[in-house]
Tab-separated table of C-alpha atoms and ligand atoms in Angstrom:
chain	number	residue	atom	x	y	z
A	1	UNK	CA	0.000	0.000	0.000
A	2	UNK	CA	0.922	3.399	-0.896
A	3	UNK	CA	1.201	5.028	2.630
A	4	UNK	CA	1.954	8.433	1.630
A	5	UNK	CA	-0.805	8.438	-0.895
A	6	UNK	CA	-2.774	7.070	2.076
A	7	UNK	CA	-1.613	9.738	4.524
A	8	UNK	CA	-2.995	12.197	2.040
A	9	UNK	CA	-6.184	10.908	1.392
A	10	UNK	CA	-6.832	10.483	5.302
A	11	UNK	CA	-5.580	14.609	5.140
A	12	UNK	CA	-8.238	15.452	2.444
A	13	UNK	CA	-11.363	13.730	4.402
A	14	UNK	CA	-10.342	14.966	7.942
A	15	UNK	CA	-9.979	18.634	6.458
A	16	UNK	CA	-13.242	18.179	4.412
A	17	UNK	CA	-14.800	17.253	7.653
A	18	UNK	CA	-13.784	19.663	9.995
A	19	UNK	CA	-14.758	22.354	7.704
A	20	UNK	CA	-18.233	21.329	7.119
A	21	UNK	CA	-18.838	21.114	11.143
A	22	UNK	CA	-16.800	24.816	10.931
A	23	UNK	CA	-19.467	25.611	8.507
A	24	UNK	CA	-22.487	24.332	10.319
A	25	UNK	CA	-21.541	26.291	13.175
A	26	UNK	CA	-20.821	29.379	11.811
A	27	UNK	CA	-24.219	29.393	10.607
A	28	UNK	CA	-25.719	29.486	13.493
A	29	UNK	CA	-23.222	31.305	15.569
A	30	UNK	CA	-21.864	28.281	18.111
A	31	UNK	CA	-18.701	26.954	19.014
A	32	UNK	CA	-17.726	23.797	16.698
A	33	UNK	CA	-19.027	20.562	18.318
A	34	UNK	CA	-15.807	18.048	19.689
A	35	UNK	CA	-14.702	15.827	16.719
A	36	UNK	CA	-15.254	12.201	17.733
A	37	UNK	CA	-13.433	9.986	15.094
A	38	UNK	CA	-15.446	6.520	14.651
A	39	UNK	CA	-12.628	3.672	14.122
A	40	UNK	CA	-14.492	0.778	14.333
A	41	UNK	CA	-13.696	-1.777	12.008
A	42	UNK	CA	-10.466	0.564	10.994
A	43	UNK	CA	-6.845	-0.282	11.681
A	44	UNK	CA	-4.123	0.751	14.215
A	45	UNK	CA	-2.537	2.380	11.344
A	46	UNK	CA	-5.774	4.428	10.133
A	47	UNK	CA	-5.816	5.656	13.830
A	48	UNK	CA	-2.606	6.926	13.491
A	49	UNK	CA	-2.500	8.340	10.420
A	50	UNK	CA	-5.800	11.104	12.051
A	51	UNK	CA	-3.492	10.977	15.149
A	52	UNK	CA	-0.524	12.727	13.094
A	53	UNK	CA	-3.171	15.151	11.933
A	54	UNK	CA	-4.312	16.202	15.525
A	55	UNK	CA	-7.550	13.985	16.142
A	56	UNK	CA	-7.078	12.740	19.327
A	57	UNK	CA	-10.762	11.706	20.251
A	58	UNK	CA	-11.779	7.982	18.799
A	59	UNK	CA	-14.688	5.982	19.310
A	60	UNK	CA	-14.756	1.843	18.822
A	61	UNK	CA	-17.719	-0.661	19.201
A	62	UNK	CA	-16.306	-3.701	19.480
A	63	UNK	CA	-13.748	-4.763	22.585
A	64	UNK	CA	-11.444	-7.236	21.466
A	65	UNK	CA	-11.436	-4.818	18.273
A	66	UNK	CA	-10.730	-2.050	20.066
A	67	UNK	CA	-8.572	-3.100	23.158
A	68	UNK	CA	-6.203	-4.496	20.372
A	69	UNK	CA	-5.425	-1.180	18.862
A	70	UNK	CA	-5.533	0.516	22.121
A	71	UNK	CA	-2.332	-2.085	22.716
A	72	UNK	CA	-1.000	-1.189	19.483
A	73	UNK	CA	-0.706	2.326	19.760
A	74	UNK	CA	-0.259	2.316	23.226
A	75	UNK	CA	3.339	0.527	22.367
A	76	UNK	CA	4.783	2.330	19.078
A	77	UNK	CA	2.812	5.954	20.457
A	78	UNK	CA	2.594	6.424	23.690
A	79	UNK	CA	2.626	10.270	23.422
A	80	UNK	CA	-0.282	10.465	21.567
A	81	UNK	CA	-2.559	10.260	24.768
A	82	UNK	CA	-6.079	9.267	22.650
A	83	UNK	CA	-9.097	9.566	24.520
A	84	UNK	CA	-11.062	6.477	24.088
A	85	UNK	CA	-14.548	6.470	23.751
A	86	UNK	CA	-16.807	3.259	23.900
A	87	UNK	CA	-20.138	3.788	21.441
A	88	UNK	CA	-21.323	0.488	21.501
A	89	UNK	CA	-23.838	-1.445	23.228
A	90	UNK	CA	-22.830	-2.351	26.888
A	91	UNK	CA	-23.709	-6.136	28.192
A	92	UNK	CA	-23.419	-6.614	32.210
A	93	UNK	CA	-20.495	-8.844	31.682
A	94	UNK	CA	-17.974	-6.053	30.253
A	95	UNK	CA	-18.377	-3.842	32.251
A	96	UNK	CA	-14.995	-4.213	33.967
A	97	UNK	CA	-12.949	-4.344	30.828
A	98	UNK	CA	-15.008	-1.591	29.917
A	99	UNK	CA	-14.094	0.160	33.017
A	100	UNK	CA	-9.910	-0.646	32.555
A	101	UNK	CA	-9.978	1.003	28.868
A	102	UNK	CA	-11.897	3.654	28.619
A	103	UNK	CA	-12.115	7.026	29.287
A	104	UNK	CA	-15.706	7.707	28.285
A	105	UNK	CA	-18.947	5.424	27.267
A	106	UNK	CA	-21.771	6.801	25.820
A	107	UNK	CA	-23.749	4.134	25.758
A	108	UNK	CA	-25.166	3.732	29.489
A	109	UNK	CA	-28.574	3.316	29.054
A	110	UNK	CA	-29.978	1.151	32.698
A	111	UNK	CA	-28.898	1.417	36.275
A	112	UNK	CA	-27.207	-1.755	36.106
A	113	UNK	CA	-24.443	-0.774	33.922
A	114	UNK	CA	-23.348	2.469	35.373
A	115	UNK	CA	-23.360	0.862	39.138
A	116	UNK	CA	-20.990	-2.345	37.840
A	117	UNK	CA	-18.823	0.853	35.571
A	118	UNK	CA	-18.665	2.685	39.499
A	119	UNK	CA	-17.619	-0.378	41.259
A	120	UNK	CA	-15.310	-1.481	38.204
A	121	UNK	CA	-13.685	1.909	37.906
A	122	UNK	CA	-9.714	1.312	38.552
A	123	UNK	CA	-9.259	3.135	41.846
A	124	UNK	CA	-6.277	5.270	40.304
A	125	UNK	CA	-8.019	6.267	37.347
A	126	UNK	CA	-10.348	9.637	37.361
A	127	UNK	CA	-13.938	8.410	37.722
A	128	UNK	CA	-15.112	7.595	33.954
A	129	UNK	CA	-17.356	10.437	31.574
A	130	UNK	CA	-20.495	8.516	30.949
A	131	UNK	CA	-23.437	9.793	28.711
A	132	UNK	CA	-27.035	8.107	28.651
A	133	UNK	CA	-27.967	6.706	25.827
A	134	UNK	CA	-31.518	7.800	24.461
A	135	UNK	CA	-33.705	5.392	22.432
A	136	UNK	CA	-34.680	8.387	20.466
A	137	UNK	CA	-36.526	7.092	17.803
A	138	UNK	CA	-38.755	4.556	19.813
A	139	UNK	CA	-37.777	1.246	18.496
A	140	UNK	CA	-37.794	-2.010	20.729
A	141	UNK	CA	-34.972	-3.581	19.218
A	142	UNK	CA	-32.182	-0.150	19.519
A	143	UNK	CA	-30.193	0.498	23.122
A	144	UNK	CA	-31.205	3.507	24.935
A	145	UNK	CA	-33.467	4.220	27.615
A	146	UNK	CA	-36.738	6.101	26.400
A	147	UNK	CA	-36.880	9.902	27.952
A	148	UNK	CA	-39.412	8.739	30.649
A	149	UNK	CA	-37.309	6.659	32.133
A	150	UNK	CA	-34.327	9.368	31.986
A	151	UNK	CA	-34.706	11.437	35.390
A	152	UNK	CA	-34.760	8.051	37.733
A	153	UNK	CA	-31.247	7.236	35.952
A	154	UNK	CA	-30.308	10.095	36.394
A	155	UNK	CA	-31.074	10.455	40.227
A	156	UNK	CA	-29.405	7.084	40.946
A	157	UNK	CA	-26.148	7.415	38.842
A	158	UNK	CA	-25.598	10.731	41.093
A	159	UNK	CA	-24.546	8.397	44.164
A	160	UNK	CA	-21.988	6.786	41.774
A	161	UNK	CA	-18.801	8.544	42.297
A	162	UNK	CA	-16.263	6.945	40.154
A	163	UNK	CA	-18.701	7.594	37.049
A	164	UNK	CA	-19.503	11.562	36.074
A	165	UNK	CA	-22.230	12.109	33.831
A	166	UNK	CA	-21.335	14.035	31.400
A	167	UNK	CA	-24.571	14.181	29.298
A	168	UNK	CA	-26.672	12.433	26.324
A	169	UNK	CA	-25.927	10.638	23.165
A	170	UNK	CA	-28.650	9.614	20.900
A	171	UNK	CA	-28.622	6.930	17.330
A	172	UNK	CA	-31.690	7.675	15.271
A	173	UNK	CA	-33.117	5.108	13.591
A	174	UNK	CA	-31.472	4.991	10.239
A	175	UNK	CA	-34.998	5.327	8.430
A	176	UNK	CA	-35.518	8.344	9.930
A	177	UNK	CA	-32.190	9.788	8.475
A	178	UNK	CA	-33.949	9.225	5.204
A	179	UNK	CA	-36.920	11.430	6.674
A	180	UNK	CA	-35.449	14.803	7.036
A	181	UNK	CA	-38.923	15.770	9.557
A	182	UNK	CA	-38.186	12.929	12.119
A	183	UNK	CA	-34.793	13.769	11.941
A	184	UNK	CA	-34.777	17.021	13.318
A	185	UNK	CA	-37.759	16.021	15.473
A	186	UNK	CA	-35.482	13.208	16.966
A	187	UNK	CA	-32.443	16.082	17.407
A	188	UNK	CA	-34.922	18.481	18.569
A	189	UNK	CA	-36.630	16.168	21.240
A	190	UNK	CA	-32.813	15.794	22.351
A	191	UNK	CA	-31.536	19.409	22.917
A	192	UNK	CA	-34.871	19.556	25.037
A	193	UNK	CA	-34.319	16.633	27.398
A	194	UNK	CA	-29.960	18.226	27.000
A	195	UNK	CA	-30.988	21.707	28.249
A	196	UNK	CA	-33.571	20.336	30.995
A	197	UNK	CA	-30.659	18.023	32.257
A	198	UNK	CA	-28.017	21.337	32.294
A	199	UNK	CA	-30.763	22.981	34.648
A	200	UNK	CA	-30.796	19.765	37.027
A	201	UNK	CA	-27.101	17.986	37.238
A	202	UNK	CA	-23.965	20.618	37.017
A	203	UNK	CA	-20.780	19.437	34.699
A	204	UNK	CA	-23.197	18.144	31.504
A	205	UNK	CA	-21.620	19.641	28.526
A	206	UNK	CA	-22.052	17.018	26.037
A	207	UNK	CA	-24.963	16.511	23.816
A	208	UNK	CA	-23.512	13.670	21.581
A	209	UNK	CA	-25.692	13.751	18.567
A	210	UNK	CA	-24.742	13.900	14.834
A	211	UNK	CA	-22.898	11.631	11.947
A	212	UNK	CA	-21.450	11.397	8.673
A	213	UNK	CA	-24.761	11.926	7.019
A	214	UNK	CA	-26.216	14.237	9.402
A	215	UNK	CA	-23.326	16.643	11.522
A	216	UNK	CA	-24.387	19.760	9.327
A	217	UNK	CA	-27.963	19.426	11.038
A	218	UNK	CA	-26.988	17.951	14.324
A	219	UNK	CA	-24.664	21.322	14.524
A	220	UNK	CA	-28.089	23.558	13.940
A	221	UNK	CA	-29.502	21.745	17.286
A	222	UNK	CA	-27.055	22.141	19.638
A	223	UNK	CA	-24.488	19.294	19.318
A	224	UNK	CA	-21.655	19.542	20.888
A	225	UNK	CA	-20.055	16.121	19.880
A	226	UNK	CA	-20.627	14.816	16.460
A	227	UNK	CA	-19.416	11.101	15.907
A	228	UNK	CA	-18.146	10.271	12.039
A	229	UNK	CA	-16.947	7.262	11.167
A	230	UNK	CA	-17.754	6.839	7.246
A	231	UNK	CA	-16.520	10.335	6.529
A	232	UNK	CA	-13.453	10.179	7.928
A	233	UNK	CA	-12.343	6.726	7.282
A	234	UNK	CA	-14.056	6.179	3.978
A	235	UNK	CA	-16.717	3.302	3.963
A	236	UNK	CA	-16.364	0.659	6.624
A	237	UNK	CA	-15.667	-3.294	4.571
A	238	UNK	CA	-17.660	-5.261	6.812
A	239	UNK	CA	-20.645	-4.793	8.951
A	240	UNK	CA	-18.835	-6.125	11.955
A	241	UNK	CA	-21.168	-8.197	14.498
A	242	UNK	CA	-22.365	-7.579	17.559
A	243	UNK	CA	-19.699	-8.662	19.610
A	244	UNK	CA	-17.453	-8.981	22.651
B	301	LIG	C1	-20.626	3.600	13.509
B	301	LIG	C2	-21.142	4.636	14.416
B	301	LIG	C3	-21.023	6.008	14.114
B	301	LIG	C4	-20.413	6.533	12.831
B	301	LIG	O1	-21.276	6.353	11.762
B	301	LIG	P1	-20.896	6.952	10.306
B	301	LIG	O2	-22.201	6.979	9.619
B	301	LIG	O3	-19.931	5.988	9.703
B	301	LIG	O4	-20.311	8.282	10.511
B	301	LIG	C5	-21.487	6.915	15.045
B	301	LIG	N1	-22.034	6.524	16.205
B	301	LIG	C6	-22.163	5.228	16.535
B	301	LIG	C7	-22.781	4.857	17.837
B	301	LIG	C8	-21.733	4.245	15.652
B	301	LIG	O5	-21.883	2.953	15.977
């Protein structure tokens, strides 16, 4: 493989993407949402080459995925000091590993999780950033709490001390992308239940909401992390499974 050629083309998608978020938010007169970089499914290598370009926020879905090229990079970079972000869906039993490699998940969606991630929490590492996961767009089979059920979370993950909530994320259904309406009546229904949760819990400054196809209208509603995988990395070779 060509790498410089590679280098280059990661260059040309990372610029085209943080001008069209520098767009988005110029338009409406708000600071540029934080850049998460989606890596799942991409290598060590891809990592690196956004690294080299200043991107130090990534997001993976998969553990054994990720937690390998946490290892990787760890070992040839260590001074690139990546935030890790966990974006996909948390079962009971990871918790801990979970817990040992990350610095934020944004996936928390039941009491369960967020008590084990407390417990879990090395005692030498800062508590870990957790957002709740919204089942935005109502469907049984998606993670995510529905906004009822938000404010008893809420009160109970306040006695957790080694886990700071740091706000919401949201996935709309991917129909609904198609329909531009229940798009922005998903994003809207979010900054709501993001502004009402800045009045009750101090610190929440994330609103995670926005992706390849749709950070220009996240941006108009408030986001203030947008997480792009396909645009930055080009289009993903496998639908990677559900996995451990
Ligand atoms: C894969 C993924 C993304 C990135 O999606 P793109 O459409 O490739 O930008 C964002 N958020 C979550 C939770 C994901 O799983």
């Amino acid at each position: 493989m060509d790498t410089t050629s590679e280098q280059d083309a990661a260059a040309n998608r990372y610029q085209a993407v943080v001008a069209e978020i520098e767009k988005a938010s110029q338009k409406i007169g708000s600071e540029p949402p934080r850049l998460l970089a989606v890596s799942k499914t991409k290598s060590a290598t891809a990592i690196r080459a956004l690294a080299e370009l200043g991107q130090y926020e990534f997001g993976e879905n998969y553990l054994q995925e990720a937690i390998l090229k946490q290892q990787q990079l760890q070992q040839d970079y260590p001074n690139y000091n990546i935030v890790w972000h966990f974006i996909g869906h948390v079962q009971s039993n990871k918790t801990q590993i979970i817990a040992e490699h990350f610095d934020w998940v944004q996936t928390v969606d039941r009491v369960k999780i967020a008590r084990r991630l407390h417990e879990q929490r090395p005692v030498e590492l800062e508590p870990i950033n957790i957002c709740i996961q919204i089942n935005i767009s109502g469907e049984a089979s998606k993670s995510g709490i529905s906004a009822v059920d938000l404010w008893p979370l809420v009160e109970e993950i306040q006695a957790f001390e080694k886990v700071k909530l740091r706000g919401l994320m949201a996935i709309p259904a991917p129909d609904n992308s198609v329909d531009k309406q229940q798009l922005k009546a998903d994003f809207a229904e979010m900054a709501s239940l993001y502004k009402a949760l800045q009045q009750k819990v101090t610190g929440i400054d994330t609103l995670s909401i926005g992706m390849s196809s749709d950070l220009a209208l996240a941006v108009e509603y408030g986001s203030t992390m947008v997480r792009v995988g396909t645009a930055l990395f080009g289009a993903r070779e496998y639908k990677a499974k559900e996995s451990g």
